Tab-separated table of C-alpha atoms in Angstrom:
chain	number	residue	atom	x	y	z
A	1	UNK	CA	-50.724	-7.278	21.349
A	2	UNK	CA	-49.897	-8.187	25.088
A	3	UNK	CA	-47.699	-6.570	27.207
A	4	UNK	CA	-47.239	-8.321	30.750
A	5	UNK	CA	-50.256	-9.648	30.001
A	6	UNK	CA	-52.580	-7.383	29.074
A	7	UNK	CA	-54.106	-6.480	25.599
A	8	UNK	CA	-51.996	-2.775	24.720
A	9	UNK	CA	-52.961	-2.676	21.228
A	10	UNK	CA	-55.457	-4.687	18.852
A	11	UNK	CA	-55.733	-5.093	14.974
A	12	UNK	CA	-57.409	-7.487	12.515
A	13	UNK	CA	-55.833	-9.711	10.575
A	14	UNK	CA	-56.169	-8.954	6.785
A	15	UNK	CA	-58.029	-11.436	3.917
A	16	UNK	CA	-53.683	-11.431	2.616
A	17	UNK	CA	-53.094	-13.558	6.407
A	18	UNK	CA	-50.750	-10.603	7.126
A	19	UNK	CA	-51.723	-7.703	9.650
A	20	UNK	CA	-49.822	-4.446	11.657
A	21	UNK	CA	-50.319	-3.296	14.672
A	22	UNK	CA	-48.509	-0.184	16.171
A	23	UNK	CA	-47.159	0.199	19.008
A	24	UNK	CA	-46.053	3.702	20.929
A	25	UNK	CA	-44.421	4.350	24.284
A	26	UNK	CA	-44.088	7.072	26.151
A	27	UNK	CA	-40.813	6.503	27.743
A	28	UNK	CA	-37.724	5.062	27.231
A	29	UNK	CA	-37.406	1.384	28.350
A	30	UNK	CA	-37.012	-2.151	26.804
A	31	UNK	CA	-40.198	-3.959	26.585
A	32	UNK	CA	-41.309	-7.481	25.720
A	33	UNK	CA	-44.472	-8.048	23.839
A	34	UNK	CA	-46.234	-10.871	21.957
A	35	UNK	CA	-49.245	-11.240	20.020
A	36	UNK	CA	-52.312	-13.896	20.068
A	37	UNK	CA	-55.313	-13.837	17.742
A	38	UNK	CA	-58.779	-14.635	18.364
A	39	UNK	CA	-60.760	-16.386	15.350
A	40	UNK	CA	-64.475	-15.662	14.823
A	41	UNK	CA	-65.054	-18.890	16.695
A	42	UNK	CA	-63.891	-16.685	19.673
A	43	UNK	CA	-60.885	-19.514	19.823
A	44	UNK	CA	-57.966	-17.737	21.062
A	45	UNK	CA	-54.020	-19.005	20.224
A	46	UNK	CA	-51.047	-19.363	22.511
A	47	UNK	CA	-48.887	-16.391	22.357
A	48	UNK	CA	-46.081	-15.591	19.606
A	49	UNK	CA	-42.333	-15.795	20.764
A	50	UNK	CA	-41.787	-12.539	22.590
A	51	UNK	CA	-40.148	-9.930	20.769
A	52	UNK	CA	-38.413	-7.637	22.731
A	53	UNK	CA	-38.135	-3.806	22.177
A	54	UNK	CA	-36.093	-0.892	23.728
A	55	UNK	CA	-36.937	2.555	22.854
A	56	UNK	CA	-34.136	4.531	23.227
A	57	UNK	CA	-33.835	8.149	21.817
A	58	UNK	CA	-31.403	9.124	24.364
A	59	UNK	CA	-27.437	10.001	22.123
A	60	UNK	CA	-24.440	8.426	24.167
A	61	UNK	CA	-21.797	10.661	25.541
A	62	UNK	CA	-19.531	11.164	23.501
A	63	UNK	CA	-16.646	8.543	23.519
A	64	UNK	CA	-13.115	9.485	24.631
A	65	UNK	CA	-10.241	9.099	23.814
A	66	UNK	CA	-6.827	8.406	25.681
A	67	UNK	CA	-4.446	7.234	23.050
A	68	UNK	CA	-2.474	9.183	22.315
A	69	UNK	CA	-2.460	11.006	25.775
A	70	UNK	CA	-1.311	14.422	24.192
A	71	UNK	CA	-2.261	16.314	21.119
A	72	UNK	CA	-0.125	16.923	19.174
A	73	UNK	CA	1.461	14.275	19.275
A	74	UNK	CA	5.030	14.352	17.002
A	75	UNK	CA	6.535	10.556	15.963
A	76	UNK	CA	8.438	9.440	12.752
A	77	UNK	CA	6.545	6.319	12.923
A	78	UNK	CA	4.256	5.113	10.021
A	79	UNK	CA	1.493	4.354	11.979
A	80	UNK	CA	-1.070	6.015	14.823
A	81	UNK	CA	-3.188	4.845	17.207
A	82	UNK	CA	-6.603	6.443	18.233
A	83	UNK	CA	-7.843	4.567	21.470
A	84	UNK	CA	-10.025	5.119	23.960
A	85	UNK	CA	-13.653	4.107	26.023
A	86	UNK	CA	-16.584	4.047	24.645
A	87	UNK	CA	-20.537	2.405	24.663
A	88	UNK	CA	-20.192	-1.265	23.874
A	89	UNK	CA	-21.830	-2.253	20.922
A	90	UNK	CA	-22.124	1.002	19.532
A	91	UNK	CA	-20.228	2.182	16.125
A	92	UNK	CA	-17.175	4.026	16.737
A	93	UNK	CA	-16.288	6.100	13.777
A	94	UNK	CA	-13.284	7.963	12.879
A	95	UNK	CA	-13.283	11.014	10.596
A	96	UNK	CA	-10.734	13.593	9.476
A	97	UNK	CA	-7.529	12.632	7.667
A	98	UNK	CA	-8.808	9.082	7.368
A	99	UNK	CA	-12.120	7.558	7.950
A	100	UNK	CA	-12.957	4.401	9.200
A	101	UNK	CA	-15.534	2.296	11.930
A	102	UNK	CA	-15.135	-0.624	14.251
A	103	UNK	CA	-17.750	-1.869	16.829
A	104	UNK	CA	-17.278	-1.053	20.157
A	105	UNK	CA	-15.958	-4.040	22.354
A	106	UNK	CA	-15.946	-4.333	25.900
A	107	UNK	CA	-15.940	-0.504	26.032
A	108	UNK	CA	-12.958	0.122	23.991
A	109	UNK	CA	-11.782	1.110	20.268
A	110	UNK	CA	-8.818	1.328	18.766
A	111	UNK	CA	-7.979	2.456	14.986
A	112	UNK	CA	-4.509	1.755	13.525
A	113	UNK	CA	-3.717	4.801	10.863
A	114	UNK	CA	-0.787	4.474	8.794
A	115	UNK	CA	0.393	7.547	6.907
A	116	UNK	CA	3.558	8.085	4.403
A	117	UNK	CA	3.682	11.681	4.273
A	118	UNK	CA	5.089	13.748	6.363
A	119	UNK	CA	2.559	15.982	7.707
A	120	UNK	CA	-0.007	16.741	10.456
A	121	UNK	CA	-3.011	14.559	10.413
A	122	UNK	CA	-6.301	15.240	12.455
A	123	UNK	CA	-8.679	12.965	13.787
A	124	UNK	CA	-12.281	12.977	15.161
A	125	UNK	CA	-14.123	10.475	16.748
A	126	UNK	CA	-17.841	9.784	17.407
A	127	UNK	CA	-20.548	6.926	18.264
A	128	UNK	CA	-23.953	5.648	17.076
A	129	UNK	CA	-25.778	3.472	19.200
A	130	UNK	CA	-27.882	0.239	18.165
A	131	UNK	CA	-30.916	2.674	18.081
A	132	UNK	CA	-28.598	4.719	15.641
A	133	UNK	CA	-28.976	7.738	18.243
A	134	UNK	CA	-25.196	10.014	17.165
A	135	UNK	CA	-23.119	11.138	20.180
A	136	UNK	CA	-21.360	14.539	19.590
A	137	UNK	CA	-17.467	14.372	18.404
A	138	UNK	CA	-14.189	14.314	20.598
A	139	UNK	CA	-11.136	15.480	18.902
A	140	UNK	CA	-9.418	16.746	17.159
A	141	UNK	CA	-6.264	14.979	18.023
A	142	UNK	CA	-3.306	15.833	16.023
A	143	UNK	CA	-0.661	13.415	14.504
A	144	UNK	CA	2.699	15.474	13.191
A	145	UNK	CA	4.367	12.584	11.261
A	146	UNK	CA	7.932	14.301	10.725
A	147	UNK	CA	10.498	11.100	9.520
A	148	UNK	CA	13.136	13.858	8.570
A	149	UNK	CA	16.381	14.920	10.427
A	150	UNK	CA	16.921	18.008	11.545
A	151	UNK	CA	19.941	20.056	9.706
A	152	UNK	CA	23.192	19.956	12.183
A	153	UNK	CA	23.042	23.060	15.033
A	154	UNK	CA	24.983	25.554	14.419
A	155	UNK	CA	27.405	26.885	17.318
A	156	UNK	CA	27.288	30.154	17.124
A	157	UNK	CA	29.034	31.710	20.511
A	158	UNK	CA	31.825	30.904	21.708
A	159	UNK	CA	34.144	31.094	18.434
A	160	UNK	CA	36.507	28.429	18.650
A	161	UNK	CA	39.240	27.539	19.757
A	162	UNK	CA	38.058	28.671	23.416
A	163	UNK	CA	40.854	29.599	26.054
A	164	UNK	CA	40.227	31.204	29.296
A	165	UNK	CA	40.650	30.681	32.866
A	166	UNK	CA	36.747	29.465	33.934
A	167	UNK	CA	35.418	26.343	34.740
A	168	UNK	CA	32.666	26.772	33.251
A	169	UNK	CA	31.382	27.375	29.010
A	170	UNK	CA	28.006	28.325	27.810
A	171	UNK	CA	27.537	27.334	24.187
A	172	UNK	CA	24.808	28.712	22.346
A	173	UNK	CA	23.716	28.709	18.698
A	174	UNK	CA	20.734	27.892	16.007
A	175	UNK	CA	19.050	24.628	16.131
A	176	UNK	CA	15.599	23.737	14.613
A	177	UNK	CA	12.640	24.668	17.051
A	178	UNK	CA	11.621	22.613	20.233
A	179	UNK	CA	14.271	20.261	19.261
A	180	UNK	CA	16.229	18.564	22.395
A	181	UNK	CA	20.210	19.783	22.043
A	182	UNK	CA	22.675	16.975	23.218
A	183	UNK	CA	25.947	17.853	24.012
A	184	UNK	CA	28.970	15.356	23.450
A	185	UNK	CA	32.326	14.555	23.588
A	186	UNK	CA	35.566	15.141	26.337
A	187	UNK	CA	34.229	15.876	29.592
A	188	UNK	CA	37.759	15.960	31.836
């Protein structure tokens, strides 16, 4: 076997016309080799098409992700998007509350989850390389799928009717938590 040039390994060819030769390195790097055989003539062939080989044991970071900017995330949607950067050609994979891979393009994923509950969902996300090295996981992000109304807020203070000399009113009451409270009507 020749690399650059020069022999790097040797092996004989079996009476089956089929023979193996190994091949080690001792660090990572891509690395083009070919083979020629010598009969017992001493004739020696042209050399094989290259074959090129990269050792790589080395796991990719892990890949991130940026959609959707904030976990937890609370929509009545249907659907979610997981997005983010990530080693090209490597196999994203998403775990958790659904599972599924796409190949990294360009250095981006994207998965497209669609849910009918309502419910918090959690996803994970990791890569494998061509050399099928794992990176570690990012996530969880969280996906609160709520497609319910909240009940009516309840005013609780000031009773009504309200009379009094201020220009000013504080109204207070119950409402359903984190909720945004939108006051409306006269204004004069």
């Amino acid at each position: 076997m020749l690399f650059r040039s020069t022999a790097v390994a040797t092996g004989a060819c079996g009476s089956g016309g089929t023979y193996t030769i190994a091949l080690s390195a001792a660090s990572e790097a891509t690395r083009a080799v070919t083979v020629k055989q010598k009969d017992s003539a001493n004739n020696t062939s042209s050399a094989s098409t290259a074959l090129t080989w990269t050792y790589d044991a080395t796991a990719p970071a892990a890949p991130s992700i940026t959609t959707p900017a904030s976990s937890p995330l609370a929509t009545n949607l249907n659907s979610f998007t997981v997005a983010g950067a990530c080693e090209t050609a490597a196999n994203v994979r998403l775990s958790g509350d659904a599972t599924a891979n796409v190949t990294c393009a360009a250095g981006a994923y994207s998965f497209s989850i669609t849910k009918s509950g309502n419910q918090s969902y959690s996803f994970s996300v990791d890569q494998v390389d061509l050399a099928g090295n794992a990176s570690s996981q990012t996530g969880p992000v969280t996906w609160i799928r709520d497609t319910i109304a909240p009940s009516a807020p309840v005013i609780t203070s000031p009773s009504a009717p309200v009379i009094n000399s201020a220009n000013t009113l504080a109204i207070s009451g119950t409402c359903e938590a984190a909720a945004t409270m939108n006051l409306s009507g006269d204004r004069k």
